[in-house]
XYZ file of C-alpha atoms in Angstrom:
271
model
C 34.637 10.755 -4.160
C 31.908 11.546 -1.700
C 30.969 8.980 0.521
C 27.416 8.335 0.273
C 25.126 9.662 2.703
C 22.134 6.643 4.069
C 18.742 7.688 3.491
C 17.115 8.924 6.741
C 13.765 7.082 7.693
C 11.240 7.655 10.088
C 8.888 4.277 9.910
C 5.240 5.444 11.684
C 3.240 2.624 13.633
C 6.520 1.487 14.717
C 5.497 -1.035 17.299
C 2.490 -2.565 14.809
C 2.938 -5.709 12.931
C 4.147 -3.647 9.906
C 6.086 -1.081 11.504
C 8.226 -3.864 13.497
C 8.586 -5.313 9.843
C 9.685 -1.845 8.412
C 11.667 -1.318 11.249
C 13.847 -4.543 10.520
C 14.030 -4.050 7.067
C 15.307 -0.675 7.313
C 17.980 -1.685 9.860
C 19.057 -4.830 7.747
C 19.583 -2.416 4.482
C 22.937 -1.435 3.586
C 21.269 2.289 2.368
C 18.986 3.464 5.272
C 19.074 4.193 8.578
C 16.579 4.901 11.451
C 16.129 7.998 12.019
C 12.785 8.008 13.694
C 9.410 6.390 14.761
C 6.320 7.225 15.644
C 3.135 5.570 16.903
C -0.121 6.755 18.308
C -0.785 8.156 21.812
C -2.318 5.708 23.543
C 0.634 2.856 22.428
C 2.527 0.844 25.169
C 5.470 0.880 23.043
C 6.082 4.882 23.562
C 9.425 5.655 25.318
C 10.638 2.265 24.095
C 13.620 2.054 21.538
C 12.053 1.223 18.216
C 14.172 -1.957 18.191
C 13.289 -3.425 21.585
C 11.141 -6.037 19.889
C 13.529 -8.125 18.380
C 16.351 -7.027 20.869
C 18.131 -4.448 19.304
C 19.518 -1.073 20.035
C 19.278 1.085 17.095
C 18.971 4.346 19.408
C 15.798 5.262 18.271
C 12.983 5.593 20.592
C 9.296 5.663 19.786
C 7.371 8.736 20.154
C 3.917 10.469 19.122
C 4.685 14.056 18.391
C 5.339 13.928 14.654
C 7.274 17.302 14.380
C 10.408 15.191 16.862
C 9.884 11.858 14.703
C 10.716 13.556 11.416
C 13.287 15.884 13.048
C 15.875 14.210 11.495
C 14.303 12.272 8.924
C 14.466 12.797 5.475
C 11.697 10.181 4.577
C 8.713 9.185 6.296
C 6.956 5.414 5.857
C 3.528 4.788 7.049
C 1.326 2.131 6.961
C -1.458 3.429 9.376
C -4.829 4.590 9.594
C -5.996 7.010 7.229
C -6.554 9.971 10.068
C -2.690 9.241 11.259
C -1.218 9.150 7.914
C -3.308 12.660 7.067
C -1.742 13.782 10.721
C 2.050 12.737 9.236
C 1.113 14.682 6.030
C 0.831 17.729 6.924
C 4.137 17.365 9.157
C 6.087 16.465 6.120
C 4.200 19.119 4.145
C 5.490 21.401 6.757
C 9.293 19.862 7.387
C 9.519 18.885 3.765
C 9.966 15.127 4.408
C 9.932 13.100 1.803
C 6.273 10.378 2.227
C 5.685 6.670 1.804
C 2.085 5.512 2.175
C 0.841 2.264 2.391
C -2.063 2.899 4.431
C -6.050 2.001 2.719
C -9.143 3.094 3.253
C -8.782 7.090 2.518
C -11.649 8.913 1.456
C -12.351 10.822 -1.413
C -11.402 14.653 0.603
C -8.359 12.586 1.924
C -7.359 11.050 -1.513
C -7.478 15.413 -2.364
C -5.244 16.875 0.136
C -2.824 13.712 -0.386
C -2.445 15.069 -3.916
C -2.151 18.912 -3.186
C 0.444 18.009 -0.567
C 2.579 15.883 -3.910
C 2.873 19.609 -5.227
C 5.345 20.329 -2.368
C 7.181 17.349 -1.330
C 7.393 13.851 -3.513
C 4.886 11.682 -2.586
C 4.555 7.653 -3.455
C 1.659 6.167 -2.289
C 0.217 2.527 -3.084
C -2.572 0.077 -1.785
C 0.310 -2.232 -1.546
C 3.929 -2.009 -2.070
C 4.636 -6.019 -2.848
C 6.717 -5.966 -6.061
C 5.038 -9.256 -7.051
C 1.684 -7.936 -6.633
C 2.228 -5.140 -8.931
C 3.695 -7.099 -11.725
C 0.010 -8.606 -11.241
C -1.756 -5.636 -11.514
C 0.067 -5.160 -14.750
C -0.632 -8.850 -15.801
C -4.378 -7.784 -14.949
C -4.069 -4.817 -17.484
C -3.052 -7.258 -20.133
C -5.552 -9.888 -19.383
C -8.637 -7.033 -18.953
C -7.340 -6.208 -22.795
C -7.882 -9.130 -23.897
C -10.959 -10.813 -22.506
C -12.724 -7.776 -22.659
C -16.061 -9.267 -24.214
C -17.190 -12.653 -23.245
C -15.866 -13.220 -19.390
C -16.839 -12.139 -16.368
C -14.351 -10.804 -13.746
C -14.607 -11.362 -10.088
C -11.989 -10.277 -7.316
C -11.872 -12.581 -4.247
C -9.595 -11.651 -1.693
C -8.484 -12.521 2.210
C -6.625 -11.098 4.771
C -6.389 -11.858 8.446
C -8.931 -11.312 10.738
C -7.415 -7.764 12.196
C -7.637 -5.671 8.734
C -10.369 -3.281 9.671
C -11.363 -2.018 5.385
C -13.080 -4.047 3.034
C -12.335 -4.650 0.469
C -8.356 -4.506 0.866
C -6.748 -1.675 -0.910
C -5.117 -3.730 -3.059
C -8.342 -5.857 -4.184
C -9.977 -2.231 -4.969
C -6.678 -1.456 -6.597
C -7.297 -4.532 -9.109
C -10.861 -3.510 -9.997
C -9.585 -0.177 -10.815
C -6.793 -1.297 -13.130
C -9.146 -3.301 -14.768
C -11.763 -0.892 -15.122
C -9.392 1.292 -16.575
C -8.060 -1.351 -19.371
C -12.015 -1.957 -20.280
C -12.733 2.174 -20.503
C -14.894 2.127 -17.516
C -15.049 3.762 -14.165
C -15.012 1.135 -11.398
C -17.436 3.397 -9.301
C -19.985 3.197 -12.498
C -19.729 -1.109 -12.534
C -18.029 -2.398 -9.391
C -20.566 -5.280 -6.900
C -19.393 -5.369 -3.593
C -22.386 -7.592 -1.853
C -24.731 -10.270 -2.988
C -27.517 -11.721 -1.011
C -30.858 -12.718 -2.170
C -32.578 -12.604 -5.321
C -30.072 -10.210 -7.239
C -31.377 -11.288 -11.068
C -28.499 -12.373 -13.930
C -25.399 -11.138 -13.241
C -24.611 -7.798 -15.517
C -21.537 -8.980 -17.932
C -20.566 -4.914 -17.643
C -19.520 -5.131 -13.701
C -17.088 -6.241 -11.706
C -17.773 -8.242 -8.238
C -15.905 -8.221 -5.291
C -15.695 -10.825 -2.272
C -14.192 -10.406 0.807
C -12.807 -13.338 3.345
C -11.326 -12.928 7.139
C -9.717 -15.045 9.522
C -6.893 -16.275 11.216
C -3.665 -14.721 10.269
C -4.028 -14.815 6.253
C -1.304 -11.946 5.299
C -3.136 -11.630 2.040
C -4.575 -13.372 -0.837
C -6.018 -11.899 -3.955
C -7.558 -14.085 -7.009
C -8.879 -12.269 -10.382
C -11.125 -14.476 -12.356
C -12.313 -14.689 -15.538
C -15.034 -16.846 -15.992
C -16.088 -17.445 -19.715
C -18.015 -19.947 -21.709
C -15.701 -23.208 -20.946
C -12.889 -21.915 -19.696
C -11.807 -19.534 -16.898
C -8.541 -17.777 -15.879
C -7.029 -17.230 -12.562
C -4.700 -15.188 -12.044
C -3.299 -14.903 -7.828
C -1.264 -13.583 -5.766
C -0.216 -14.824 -2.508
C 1.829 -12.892 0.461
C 2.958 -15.240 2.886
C 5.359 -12.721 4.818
C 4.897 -8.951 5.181
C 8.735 -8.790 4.346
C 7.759 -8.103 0.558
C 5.783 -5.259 1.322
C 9.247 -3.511 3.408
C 11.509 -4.031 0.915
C 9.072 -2.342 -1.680
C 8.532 0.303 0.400
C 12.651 1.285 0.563
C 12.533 0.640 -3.179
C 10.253 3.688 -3.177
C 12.394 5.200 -0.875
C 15.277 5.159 -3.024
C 13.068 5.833 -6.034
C 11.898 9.224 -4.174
C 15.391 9.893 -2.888
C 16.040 11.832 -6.167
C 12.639 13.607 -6.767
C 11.784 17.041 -5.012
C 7.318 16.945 -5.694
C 4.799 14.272 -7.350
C 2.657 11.820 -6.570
C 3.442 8.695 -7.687
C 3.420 5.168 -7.401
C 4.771 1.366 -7.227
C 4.110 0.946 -11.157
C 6.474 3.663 -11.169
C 9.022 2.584 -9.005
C 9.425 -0.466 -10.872
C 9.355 1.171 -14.254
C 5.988 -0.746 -15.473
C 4.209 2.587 -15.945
């Protein structure tokens, strides 16, 4: 038999809080290896090897010129900035690399080209890759079902004082998976700011509140408020550990898929 070949990874933002964690996670797997990394121009960490941080020597050193990074990469993670990840698209596009993408905050033209490139290489791309969280969303889907009339639904969430989108991806993520459960378009019902005199709240919509400080890796709470009762139902991250190991289950979930656009619901088979 064949010995089976690792999965080749290039991790982007390599030298961020989340790259180091991708990093590490890929180096700890039995499955992957590193094959590249990649962070932006202006980084400290370029010419370093990608495992200097936690004093190891995978061989690997950090670059900025995509086309190198994913010269030997089969499989590109990034949890960057909307303009980078775009940037690393249309290199994989181009060197048919397999894509992982974890990064918020992409507009509507962005959200487009993302899903034109999925027609060429496999694509899997979620607000957050935390398997717990996405057995939530799917408890969410359930709950939405069945307090549909009667209880209103607000999203609180909070994240550390360096997350630059509000709200998080995976708090606009929620409102969208229940939007979807009650028929309606979260663009049509969702409230994202209160402040003054705003009049009864409309039963149809959906609020949103947003908290930052300190180093809070990320909270998210989805209540129901009724008449005499109310149900929470949160998720906590208290390492961004859960979100790398998600993100190689996509990788190995992608490993045997050529095109599509997909994402964690299916990876873990909840779709």
């Amino acid at each position: 038999m064949m010995p089976v070949q690792p999965h080749r990874v290039c991790v982007a933002g390599a030298s961020g809080r989340m790259g180091q964690m991708l990093v590490e996670a890929v180096i700890g797997s039995g499955d992957c290896v590193l094959a590249g990394a990649l962070d932006r121009m202006a980084s400290p960490a370029l010419g370093l090897d990608a495992g200097a941080f936690a004093g190891r020597h995978t061989g690997v050193v950090i670059g900025a010129d995509p086309v190198a990074g994913l010269a030997d990469s089969r499989f590109l993670i990034d949890f960057t900035r909307p303009e980078g990840t775009i940037e690393h698209l249309r290199a994989c596009v181009a060197h048919g690399v397999k894509l992982v993408i974890g990064t918020t905050g992409f507009s509507e033209a962005q959200k487009a080209e993302i899903a034109e490139a999925s027609k060429s290489i496999a694509i899997m791309m979620a607000p957050n890759m935390s398997v717990g969280v996405n057995v939530t969303m799917k408890l969410l889907e359930m709950a939405a079902k069945a307090l549909s009339t009667g209880y209103d639904i607000e999203v609180i969430e909070a994240h550390h004082r360096h997350k630059v989108d509000a709200p998080s991806g995976t708090a606009l993520k929620m409102g969208e998976v229940i939007a979807a459960a009650l028929g309606r378009d979260l663009k049509d019902c969702a409230v994202y700011a209160r402040e003054g005199v705003t009049g009864e709240r409309d039963p149809s919509s959906i609020g949103f509140a947003t908290v930052r400080g300190g180093d809070i890796v990320g909270d998210h709470t989805v209540l129901f408020a009724g008449i005499g009762e109310r149900i929470e139902i949160t998720h906590k991250s208290s390492s961004r550990s859960t979100y790398a190991q998600g993100s190689l289950r996509a990788v190995r979930f992608l490993a045997g898929r050529s095109h599509g656009l997909y994402d964690m619901f299916d990876v873990l088979g909840l779709s």
